[in-house]
Amino acid sequence: PCNLAGWWENDLGSKMQVFKIGNDGTFSGEYHTAVSSAKNPIQPSPLVGSQHLDEDGQCTFGFTVNWKNFSDSTAVFVGQCFSGDDRKEVLHTSWLLREKVDSEPDDWRATR
């Protein structure tokens, strides 16, 4: 079965560390992004999430990253963990990033 605890790296070189998974599926960790449009230097950012504890081990999960250490944005990720025949675990995710905007009329451009 997939175990989200540990280090993960994506195709762009961003890394995340998931700490211990609680009995209820909740977890925390840190996200180390390799890409950013923020003007401040990139810093590790806290994440909190939850996974669905499935018997087949190919769990769905979601987590939020607060980029508070260098940006005014927040991202949410949802995905599923797959464990292939070679026992290699792979995460497939989708994400939304919400940037802070100065006014409600600018709301249309705040989410990617």
mmCIF file of C-alpha atoms in Angstrom:
data_model
loop_
_atom_site.group_PDB
_atom_site.id
_atom_site.type_symbol
_atom_site.label_atom_id
_atom_site.label_comp_id
_atom_site.label_asym_id
_atom_site.label_seq_id
_atom_site.Cartn_x
_atom_site.Cartn_y
_atom_site.Cartn_z
ATOM 1 C CA PRO A 1 0.000 0.000 0.000
ATOM 2 C CA CYS A 2 1.029 3.610 -0.560
ATOM 3 C CA ASN A 3 2.536 5.422 2.378
ATOM 4 C CA LEU A 4 2.587 9.211 2.028
ATOM 5 C CA ALA A 5 5.074 9.640 4.877
ATOM 6 C CA GLY A 6 8.531 10.595 3.632
ATOM 7 C CA TRP A 7 10.062 12.736 0.885
ATOM 8 C CA TRP A 8 8.465 13.250 -2.543
ATOM 9 C CA GLU A 9 9.790 15.123 -5.588
ATOM 10 C CA ASN A 10 7.896 16.323 -8.665
ATOM 11 C CA ASP A 11 8.969 16.816 -12.280
ATOM 12 C CA LEU A 12 9.944 20.464 -11.658
ATOM 13 C CA GLY A 13 12.207 19.683 -8.705
ATOM 14 C CA SER A 14 9.846 20.755 -5.928
ATOM 15 C CA LYS A 15 10.010 18.515 -2.866
ATOM 16 C CA MET A 16 7.720 17.842 0.032
ATOM 17 C CA GLN A 17 8.215 16.001 3.249
ATOM 18 C CA VAL A 18 5.179 14.377 4.828
ATOM 19 C CA PHE A 19 5.576 13.602 8.507
ATOM 20 C CA LYS A 20 3.843 10.702 10.246
ATOM 21 C CA ILE A 21 0.272 9.905 9.132
ATOM 22 C CA GLY A 22 -2.188 9.903 12.038
ATOM 23 C CA ASN A 23 -4.608 7.049 12.656
ATOM 24 C CA ASP A 24 -7.376 9.245 11.223
ATOM 25 C CA GLY A 25 -5.366 9.956 8.036
ATOM 26 C CA THR A 26 -4.292 13.493 8.929
ATOM 27 C CA PHE A 27 -0.735 14.617 8.294
ATOM 28 C CA SER A 28 1.529 17.640 8.244
ATOM 29 C CA GLY A 29 4.816 18.435 6.609
ATOM 30 C CA GLU A 30 6.806 20.953 4.602
ATOM 31 C CA TYR A 31 6.757 21.885 0.936
ATOM 32 C CA HIS A 32 9.973 23.059 -0.720
ATOM 33 C CA THR A 33 8.898 24.596 -4.015
ATOM 34 C CA ALA A 34 11.372 24.987 -6.852
ATOM 35 C CA VAL A 35 9.202 27.506 -8.736
ATOM 36 C CA SER A 36 7.710 30.816 -7.664
ATOM 37 C CA SER A 37 6.719 34.185 -9.073
ATOM 38 C CA ALA A 38 7.151 35.841 -5.654
ATOM 39 C CA LYS A 39 9.809 38.529 -5.324
ATOM 40 C CA ASN A 40 11.066 37.180 -1.973
ATOM 41 C CA PRO A 41 13.461 34.221 -1.784
ATOM 42 C CA ILE A 42 11.736 30.829 -1.701
ATOM 43 C CA GLN A 43 11.500 29.241 1.755
ATOM 44 C CA PRO A 44 10.110 25.883 2.964
ATOM 45 C CA SER A 45 6.378 26.202 3.665
ATOM 46 C CA PRO A 46 4.100 24.308 6.056
ATOM 47 C CA LEU A 47 1.485 21.901 4.744
ATOM 48 C CA VAL A 48 -1.460 20.137 6.382
ATOM 49 C CA GLY A 49 -3.616 17.449 4.859
ATOM 50 C CA SER A 50 -5.643 14.307 5.068
ATOM 51 C CA GLN A 51 -5.653 11.012 3.234
ATOM 52 C CA HIS A 52 -8.410 8.483 2.764
ATOM 53 C CA LEU A 53 -7.218 5.231 4.326
ATOM 54 C CA ASP A 54 -8.162 2.625 1.698
ATOM 55 C CA GLU A 55 -7.792 -1.108 2.067
ATOM 56 C CA ASP A 56 -6.235 -1.415 -1.399
ATOM 57 C CA GLY A 57 -3.616 1.189 -0.425
ATOM 58 C CA GLN A 58 -4.120 3.461 -3.448
ATOM 59 C CA CYS A 59 -5.366 6.331 -1.318
ATOM 60 C CA THR A 60 -6.786 9.687 -2.300
ATOM 61 C CA PHE A 61 -5.509 12.708 -0.396
ATOM 62 C CA GLY A 62 -5.534 16.474 -0.195
ATOM 63 C CA PHE A 63 -3.362 19.103 1.433
ATOM 64 C CA THR A 64 -2.980 22.854 1.763
ATOM 65 C CA VAL A 65 0.315 24.734 1.548
ATOM 66 C CA ASN A 66 0.575 28.162 3.164
ATOM 67 C CA TRP A 67 3.376 30.057 1.396
ATOM 68 C CA LYS A 68 3.416 32.542 4.315
ATOM 69 C CA ASN A 69 7.197 32.517 4.636
ATOM 70 C CA PHE A 70 7.719 34.320 1.304
ATOM 71 C CA SER A 71 4.390 34.989 -0.435
ATOM 72 C CA ASP A 72 0.757 36.073 0.108
ATOM 73 C CA SER A 73 -0.639 32.969 -1.603
ATOM 74 C CA THR A 74 -2.055 29.598 -0.622
ATOM 75 C CA ALA A 75 -2.243 26.392 -2.663
ATOM 76 C CA VAL A 76 -4.406 23.304 -2.390
ATOM 77 C CA PHE A 77 -3.500 19.941 -3.875
ATOM 78 C CA VAL A 78 -5.673 16.849 -4.392
ATOM 79 C CA GLY A 79 -4.512 13.534 -5.726
ATOM 80 C CA GLN A 80 -4.124 9.827 -5.502
ATOM 81 C CA CYS A 81 -1.223 7.561 -4.629
ATOM 82 C CA PHE A 82 -0.556 4.627 -6.942
ATOM 83 C CA SER A 83 1.629 1.649 -6.153
ATOM 84 C CA GLY A 84 2.736 -0.086 -9.361
ATOM 85 C CA ASP A 85 3.743 -3.678 -9.977
ATOM 86 C CA ASP A 86 7.350 -2.618 -9.317
ATOM 87 C CA ARG A 87 6.158 -1.428 -5.863
ATOM 88 C CA LYS A 88 7.227 2.126 -6.752
ATOM 89 C CA GLU A 89 4.825 4.690 -5.327
ATOM 90 C CA VAL A 90 3.698 7.590 -7.544
ATOM 91 C CA LEU A 91 1.499 10.561 -6.649
ATOM 92 C CA HIS A 92 -0.771 12.145 -9.262
ATOM 93 C CA THR A 93 -2.063 15.563 -8.211
ATOM 94 C CA SER A 94 -3.950 18.616 -9.367
ATOM 95 C CA TRP A 95 -3.581 21.985 -7.682
ATOM 96 C CA LEU A 96 -5.061 25.457 -7.363
ATOM 97 C CA LEU A 97 -3.054 28.487 -6.279
ATOM 98 C CA ARG A 98 -4.770 31.549 -4.839
ATOM 99 C CA GLU A 99 -2.813 34.793 -4.903
ATOM 100 C CA LYS A 100 -3.785 37.841 -2.898
ATOM 101 C CA VAL A 101 -5.250 40.702 -4.970
ATOM 102 C CA ASP A 102 -5.871 44.282 -3.917
ATOM 103 C CA SER A 103 -9.556 44.559 -4.805
ATOM 104 C CA GLU A 104 -12.652 42.517 -5.614
ATOM 105 C CA PRO A 105 -12.634 43.539 -9.300
ATOM 106 C CA ASP A 106 -9.232 41.790 -9.551
ATOM 107 C CA ASP A 107 -10.677 38.556 -8.171
ATOM 108 C CA TRP A 108 -10.896 37.055 -11.690
ATOM 109 C CA ARG A 109 -7.104 36.805 -11.943
ATOM 110 C CA ALA A 110 -6.326 35.576 -8.438
ATOM 111 C CA THR A 111 -6.658 31.797 -8.905
ATOM 112 C CA ARG A 112 -4.515 29.606 -11.142
#
